Amino acid sequence: MPVIKHPKIRDPLFHEWDRKAQKCGLRHTVYAVNGDQYNGEWQNNLKHGKGTQIWKNTGAIYSGDWKFGKRDGYGSYSVPDPVTKECRKMYTGWWQNDQRGGRGMYFYSNGEQYDGEWRKGLRSGWGKMRYKDGSVYEGQWLKDKPNGQGVLQLPNGNRYEGGWKEGKKHGPGKYFYPNKGQLLEGTWVADIPKCGALVDLERDNAAAPTEFPLPEIELHDPAAVLAEARAMFDDSKN
């Protein structure tokens, strides 16, 4: 019988090219079509592991952990200074799904600084914010605004301790005036004290006390006053 030879079946050539192009493991600098460049580890053709990305259009640099093509883990993000052109660190900390997530420190271009927790790229959780005017807020955050319990320390020494809502003083709180030796304790609504009591506090040790001490006020029905204050606070929430 004649021997019939069948041609060997081979994959198309572009399949072999594609396999060679698949990136896995440690690679030297790989350039994208738009000019971006990445140097680091890959898995299944995705950035995965340790690596550094440089964006051509902005000059921004991220160096840290990657997970299946997204920044995930610990890393730092830097941008070039518009004047000196030198790289200035903007954020260092944890990332989740290509956004700031977890504990991290953010350096703003105006000199302000936040050190605390993040969620989906926004300040959320517990954190400390240093403002350019010298004020310092430390406490709870939600969606980039003070929300919950926190303390605001002002440059002149005054401070507020109490509740916050959407970036404003809200709820029971205390406002200290160390320079005058006074304390305002009451209830705030949208940054405005609605009710409370102003009393002397360590007035004898104050740097600039008031000329006369505050008289002590005796309430005939303290429970009724407190109930009225709580009712005002409840109405403000509705």
mmCIF file of C-alpha atoms in Angstrom:
data_model
loop_
_atom_site.group_PDB
_atom_site.id
_atom_site.type_symbol
_atom_site.label_atom_id
_atom_site.label_comp_id
_atom_site.label_asym_id
_atom_site.label_seq_id
_atom_site.Cartn_x
_atom_site.Cartn_y
_atom_site.Cartn_z
ATOM 1 C CA MET A 1 0.000 0.000 0.000
ATOM 2 C CA PRO A 2 1.203 3.464 -0.740
ATOM 3 C CA VAL A 3 2.220 5.498 2.296
ATOM 4 C CA ILE A 4 0.209 8.680 2.607
ATOM 5 C CA LYS A 5 2.004 11.520 4.318
ATOM 6 C CA HIS A 6 -0.067 14.208 5.925
ATOM 7 C CA PRO A 7 1.450 17.667 6.438
ATOM 8 C CA LYS A 8 2.196 18.475 10.060
ATOM 9 C CA ILE A 9 -0.422 20.760 11.530
ATOM 10 C CA ARG A 10 1.093 23.900 12.893
ATOM 11 C CA ASP A 11 -0.425 26.889 14.632
ATOM 12 C CA PRO A 12 -0.497 30.081 12.653
ATOM 13 C CA LEU A 13 2.674 32.095 12.969
ATOM 14 C CA PHE A 14 0.943 34.925 14.804
ATOM 15 C CA HIS A 15 0.121 32.502 17.649
ATOM 16 C CA GLU A 16 3.821 31.953 18.230
ATOM 17 C CA TRP A 17 4.460 35.670 18.101
ATOM 18 C CA ASP A 18 1.699 36.243 20.615
ATOM 19 C CA ARG A 19 3.164 33.668 23.028
ATOM 20 C CA LYS A 20 6.543 35.355 22.836
ATOM 21 C CA ALA A 21 4.934 38.715 23.455
ATOM 22 C CA GLN A 22 3.152 37.542 26.580
ATOM 23 C CA LYS A 23 4.865 39.126 29.549
ATOM 24 C CA CYS A 24 5.440 37.073 32.689
ATOM 25 C CA GLY A 25 8.029 37.440 35.448
ATOM 26 C CA LEU A 26 10.565 40.232 35.752
ATOM 27 C CA ARG A 27 10.982 42.440 32.705
ATOM 28 C CA HIS A 28 13.130 45.426 31.947
ATOM 29 C CA THR A 29 11.453 48.626 30.797
ATOM 30 C CA VAL A 30 8.410 48.029 28.600
ATOM 31 C CA TYR A 31 7.049 50.973 26.618
ATOM 32 C CA ALA A 32 3.383 51.437 25.822
ATOM 33 C CA VAL A 33 2.143 52.903 22.549
ATOM 34 C CA ASN A 34 1.403 56.254 24.246
ATOM 35 C CA GLY A 35 4.933 56.490 25.644
ATOM 36 C CA ASP A 36 4.227 55.309 29.197
ATOM 37 C CA GLN A 37 6.866 52.974 30.573
ATOM 38 C CA TYR A 38 6.880 50.209 33.169
ATOM 39 C CA ASN A 39 9.759 48.342 34.745
ATOM 40 C CA GLY A 40 8.977 45.392 36.988
ATOM 41 C CA GLU A 41 7.143 42.110 37.396
ATOM 42 C CA TRP A 42 4.348 40.705 35.245
ATOM 43 C CA GLN A 43 1.879 37.856 35.376
ATOM 44 C CA ASN A 44 -0.322 36.762 32.479
ATOM 45 C CA ASN A 45 0.591 39.910 30.572
ATOM 46 C CA LEU A 46 -0.497 42.159 33.481
ATOM 47 C CA LYS A 47 1.597 44.214 35.892
ATOM 48 C CA HIS A 48 1.765 42.044 38.987
ATOM 49 C CA GLY A 49 4.240 42.201 41.870
ATOM 50 C CA LYS A 50 6.809 44.956 42.320
ATOM 51 C CA GLY A 51 7.189 47.589 39.646
ATOM 52 C CA THR A 52 7.570 51.229 38.641
ATOM 53 C CA GLN A 53 5.300 53.049 36.211
ATOM 54 C CA ILE A 54 6.090 56.402 34.572
ATOM 55 C CA TRP A 55 3.341 58.309 32.759
ATOM 56 C CA LYS A 56 4.674 60.276 29.796
ATOM 57 C CA ASN A 57 1.993 63.001 29.669
ATOM 58 C CA THR A 58 2.189 64.020 33.339
ATOM 59 C CA GLY A 59 5.633 62.745 34.362
ATOM 60 C CA ALA A 60 4.025 61.096 37.386
ATOM 61 C CA ILE A 61 5.764 58.064 38.902
ATOM 62 C CA TYR A 62 4.319 55.189 40.896
ATOM 63 C CA SER A 63 6.650 52.704 42.539
ATOM 64 C CA GLY A 64 5.311 49.821 44.555
ATOM 65 C CA ASP A 65 2.987 46.832 44.496
ATOM 66 C CA TRP A 66 0.729 45.807 41.614
ATOM 67 C CA LYS A 67 -2.031 43.245 41.393
ATOM 68 C CA PHE A 68 -3.334 42.113 38.015
ATOM 69 C CA GLY A 69 -2.634 45.436 36.307
ATOM 70 C CA LYS A 70 -3.702 47.755 39.132
ATOM 71 C CA ARG A 71 -1.899 49.476 41.969
ATOM 72 C CA ASP A 72 -2.633 47.324 44.990
ATOM 73 C CA GLY A 73 -0.529 47.014 48.134
ATOM 74 C CA TYR A 74 2.092 49.464 49.353
ATOM 75 C CA GLY A 75 3.551 52.141 47.101
ATOM 76 C CA SER A 76 4.416 55.790 46.563
ATOM 77 C CA TYR A 77 3.162 58.265 43.978
ATOM 78 C CA SER A 78 5.214 61.282 42.899
ATOM 79 C CA VAL A 79 4.667 64.163 40.472
ATOM 80 C CA PRO A 80 7.128 66.671 38.980
ATOM 81 C CA ASP A 81 7.225 70.115 40.585
ATOM 82 C CA PRO A 82 5.917 72.686 38.073
ATOM 83 C CA VAL A 83 8.753 75.099 38.928
ATOM 84 C CA THR A 84 11.829 72.998 39.706
ATOM 85 C CA LYS A 85 10.702 70.003 37.576
ATOM 86 C CA GLU A 86 12.013 67.719 40.334
ATOM 87 C CA CYS A 87 9.809 64.852 41.489
ATOM 88 C CA ARG A 88 7.811 65.651 44.594
ATOM 89 C CA LYS A 89 6.275 62.836 46.618
ATOM 90 C CA MET A 90 2.512 63.243 46.803
ATOM 91 C CA TYR A 91 1.337 60.038 48.470
ATOM 92 C CA THR A 92 2.944 57.112 50.213
ATOM 93 C CA GLY A 93 0.939 54.310 51.739
ATOM 94 C CA TRP A 94 -1.499 51.564 50.863
ATOM 95 C CA TRP A 95 -3.542 51.103 47.712
ATOM 96 C CA GLN A 96 -6.593 49.027 46.878
ATOM 97 C CA ASN A 97 -7.899 48.429 43.363
ATOM 98 C CA ASP A 98 -5.843 51.296 41.845
ATOM 99 C CA GLN A 99 -7.026 53.830 44.490
ATOM 100 C CA ARG A 100 -5.700 55.025 47.839
ATOM 101 C CA GLY A 101 -7.022 52.566 50.394
ATOM 102 C CA GLY A 102 -5.823 51.796 53.937
ATOM 103 C CA ARG A 103 -3.287 53.833 55.889
ATOM 104 C CA GLY A 104 -1.312 56.467 54.014
ATOM 105 C CA MET A 105 0.159 59.968 54.012
ATOM 106 C CA TYR A 106 -0.778 62.593 51.415
ATOM 107 C CA PHE A 107 1.264 65.741 50.772
ATOM 108 C CA TYR A 108 -0.732 68.559 49.188
ATOM 109 C CA SER A 109 0.851 71.106 46.859
ATOM 110 C CA ASN A 110 -0.089 73.993 49.209
ATOM 111 C CA GLY A 111 1.867 72.465 52.098
ATOM 112 C CA GLU A 112 -1.034 70.737 53.837
ATOM 113 C CA GLN A 113 -0.629 67.144 54.966
ATOM 114 C CA TYR A 114 -2.946 64.269 55.841
ATOM 115 C CA ASP A 115 -1.874 61.143 57.684
ATOM 116 C CA GLY A 116 -4.548 58.545 58.209
ATOM 117 C CA GLU A 117 -6.980 56.100 56.671
ATOM 118 C CA TRP A 118 -8.354 56.084 53.128
ATOM 119 C CA ARG A 119 -11.210 54.363 51.365
ATOM 120 C CA LYS A 120 -11.767 54.412 47.591
ATOM 121 C CA GLY A 121 -9.322 57.290 47.209
ATOM 122 C CA LEU A 122 -10.999 59.490 49.854
ATOM 123 C CA ARG A 123 -10.096 60.291 53.462
ATOM 124 C CA SER A 124 -12.298 57.949 55.487
ATOM 125 C CA GLY A 125 -11.697 56.504 58.938
ATOM 126 C CA TRP A 126 -9.322 57.999 61.491
ATOM 127 C CA GLY A 127 -6.808 60.601 60.402
ATOM 128 C CA LYS A 128 -4.849 63.742 61.189
ATOM 129 C CA MET A 129 -4.912 66.783 58.889
ATOM 130 C CA ARG A 130 -2.490 69.697 59.103
ATOM 131 C CA TYR A 131 -3.831 72.799 57.326
ATOM 132 C CA LYS A 132 -1.747 75.588 55.813
ATOM 133 C CA ASP A 133 -3.036 78.142 58.368
ATOM 134 C CA GLY A 134 -1.588 76.066 61.225
ATOM 135 C CA SER A 135 -4.829 74.387 62.274
ATOM 136 C CA VAL A 136 -4.766 70.670 63.055
ATOM 137 C CA TYR A 137 -7.751 68.334 62.985
ATOM 138 C CA GLU A 138 -7.525 64.806 64.328
ATOM 139 C CA GLY A 139 -10.469 62.473 64.401
ATOM 140 C CA GLN A 140 -12.932 60.625 62.227
ATOM 141 C CA TRP A 141 -13.448 61.212 58.498
ATOM 142 C CA LEU A 142 -16.023 60.176 55.929
ATOM 143 C CA LYS A 143 -15.754 60.813 52.171
ATOM 144 C CA ASP A 144 -13.012 63.430 52.521
ATOM 145 C CA LYS A 145 -14.706 65.441 55.329
ATOM 146 C CA PRO A 146 -14.511 65.390 59.151
ATOM 147 C CA ASN A 147 -17.433 63.270 60.300
ATOM 148 C CA GLY A 148 -17.970 61.712 63.729
ATOM 149 C CA GLN A 149 -15.819 62.638 66.713
ATOM 150 C CA GLY A 150 -12.755 64.839 66.409
ATOM 151 C CA VAL A 151 -10.590 67.620 67.798
ATOM 152 C CA LEU A 152 -9.736 70.845 65.960
ATOM 153 C CA GLN A 153 -6.734 72.776 67.303
ATOM 154 C CA LEU A 154 -6.480 76.379 66.063
ATOM 155 C CA PRO A 155 -3.253 78.400 65.708
ATOM 156 C CA ASN A 156 -4.302 80.793 68.500
ATOM 157 C CA GLY A 157 -4.584 77.922 70.988
ATOM 158 C CA ASN A 158 -8.361 77.578 70.932
ATOM 159 C CA ARG A 159 -9.714 74.106 70.296
ATOM 160 C CA TYR A 160 -12.978 72.307 69.700
ATOM 161 C CA GLU A 161 -13.697 68.788 70.877
ATOM 162 C CA GLY A 162 -16.905 67.085 69.853
ATOM 163 C CA GLY A 163 -19.128 65.966 67.013
ATOM 164 C CA TRP A 164 -18.747 66.665 63.298
ATOM 165 C CA LYS A 165 -20.953 66.152 60.279
ATOM 166 C CA GLU A 166 -19.902 66.702 56.650
ATOM 167 C CA GLY A 167 -16.959 68.869 57.676
ATOM 168 C CA LYS A 168 -18.829 71.079 60.165
ATOM 169 C CA LYS A 169 -19.199 71.078 63.940
ATOM 170 C CA HIS A 170 -22.397 69.222 64.699
ATOM 171 C CA GLY A 171 -23.757 67.746 67.912
ATOM 172 C CA PRO A 172 -22.527 67.985 71.510
ATOM 173 C CA GLY A 173 -19.129 69.592 71.869
ATOM 174 C CA LYS A 174 -16.744 71.733 73.892
ATOM 175 C CA TYR A 175 -14.952 74.862 72.724
ATOM 176 C CA PHE A 176 -11.953 75.855 74.839
ATOM 177 C CA TYR A 177 -10.553 79.413 75.050
ATOM 178 C CA PRO A 178 -7.275 78.920 76.983
ATOM 179 C CA ASN A 179 -6.159 82.502 76.388
ATOM 180 C CA LYS A 180 -9.264 83.844 78.151
ATOM 181 C CA GLY A 181 -9.700 80.947 80.537
ATOM 182 C CA GLN A 182 -13.204 80.081 79.360
ATOM 183 C CA LEU A 183 -15.096 77.049 78.096
ATOM 184 C CA LEU A 184 -18.218 76.904 75.938
ATOM 185 C CA GLU A 185 -20.029 73.602 76.286
ATOM 186 C CA GLY A 186 -23.129 72.991 74.249
ATOM 187 C CA THR A 187 -24.660 71.749 71.024
ATOM 188 C CA TRP A 188 -23.617 72.751 67.499
ATOM 189 C CA VAL A 189 -25.620 72.570 64.286
ATOM 190 C CA ALA A 190 -23.841 73.088 60.948
ATOM 191 C CA ASP A 191 -20.892 74.907 62.608
ATOM 192 C CA ILE A 192 -23.139 77.199 64.711
ATOM 193 C CA PRO A 193 -23.525 76.830 68.513
ATOM 194 C CA LYS A 194 -27.276 76.659 69.099
ATOM 195 C CA CYS A 195 -27.280 76.352 72.864
ATOM 196 C CA GLY A 196 -24.822 75.907 75.688
ATOM 197 C CA ALA A 197 -23.142 77.372 78.729
ATOM 198 C CA LEU A 198 -20.045 79.589 78.863
ATOM 199 C CA VAL A 199 -18.063 79.131 82.069
ATOM 200 C CA ASP A 200 -14.677 80.151 83.440
ATOM 201 C CA LEU A 201 -11.985 77.476 83.216
ATOM 202 C CA GLU A 202 -8.595 78.050 84.851
ATOM 203 C CA ARG A 203 -9.177 81.768 84.484
ATOM 204 C CA ASP A 204 -6.464 82.636 87.002
ATOM 205 C CA ASN A 205 -3.827 80.982 84.797
ATOM 206 C CA ALA A 206 -5.040 82.479 81.505
ATOM 207 C CA ALA A 207 -2.779 84.830 79.526
ATOM 208 C CA ALA A 208 -5.520 87.374 78.798
ATOM 209 C CA PRO A 209 -8.467 86.698 81.109
ATOM 210 C CA THR A 210 -11.682 88.711 80.966
ATOM 211 C CA GLU A 211 -11.900 91.712 83.255
ATOM 212 C CA PHE A 212 -14.562 90.122 85.442
ATOM 213 C CA PRO A 213 -15.327 86.461 86.100
ATOM 214 C CA LEU A 214 -18.528 85.032 84.715
ATOM 215 C CA PRO A 215 -21.343 84.858 87.290
ATOM 216 C CA GLU A 216 -22.581 81.422 88.189
ATOM 217 C CA ILE A 217 -26.091 80.812 86.899
ATOM 218 C CA GLU A 218 -28.387 78.511 88.815
ATOM 219 C CA LEU A 219 -30.977 76.787 86.669
ATOM 220 C CA HIS A 220 -34.304 76.051 88.352
ATOM 221 C CA ASP A 221 -35.013 73.096 86.077
ATOM 222 C CA PRO A 222 -31.780 71.813 84.437
ATOM 223 C CA ALA A 223 -33.575 68.736 83.088
ATOM 224 C CA ALA A 224 -36.027 70.890 81.129
ATOM 225 C CA VAL A 225 -33.220 72.964 79.612
ATOM 226 C CA LEU A 226 -31.344 69.817 78.592
ATOM 227 C CA ALA A 227 -34.495 68.299 77.080
ATOM 228 C CA GLU A 228 -35.075 71.461 75.054
ATOM 229 C CA ALA A 229 -31.500 71.398 73.765
ATOM 230 C CA ARG A 230 -31.842 67.775 72.722
ATOM 231 C CA ALA A 231 -35.125 68.539 70.941
ATOM 232 C CA MET A 232 -33.434 71.331 68.972
ATOM 233 C CA PHE A 233 -30.649 68.977 67.980
ATOM 234 C CA ASP A 234 -33.103 66.263 66.900
ATOM 235 C CA ASP A 235 -35.097 68.763 64.816
ATOM 236 C CA SER A 236 -31.923 69.868 63.030
ATOM 237 C CA LYS A 237 -31.285 66.288 61.892
ATOM 238 C CA ASN A 238 -34.721 65.947 60.293
#
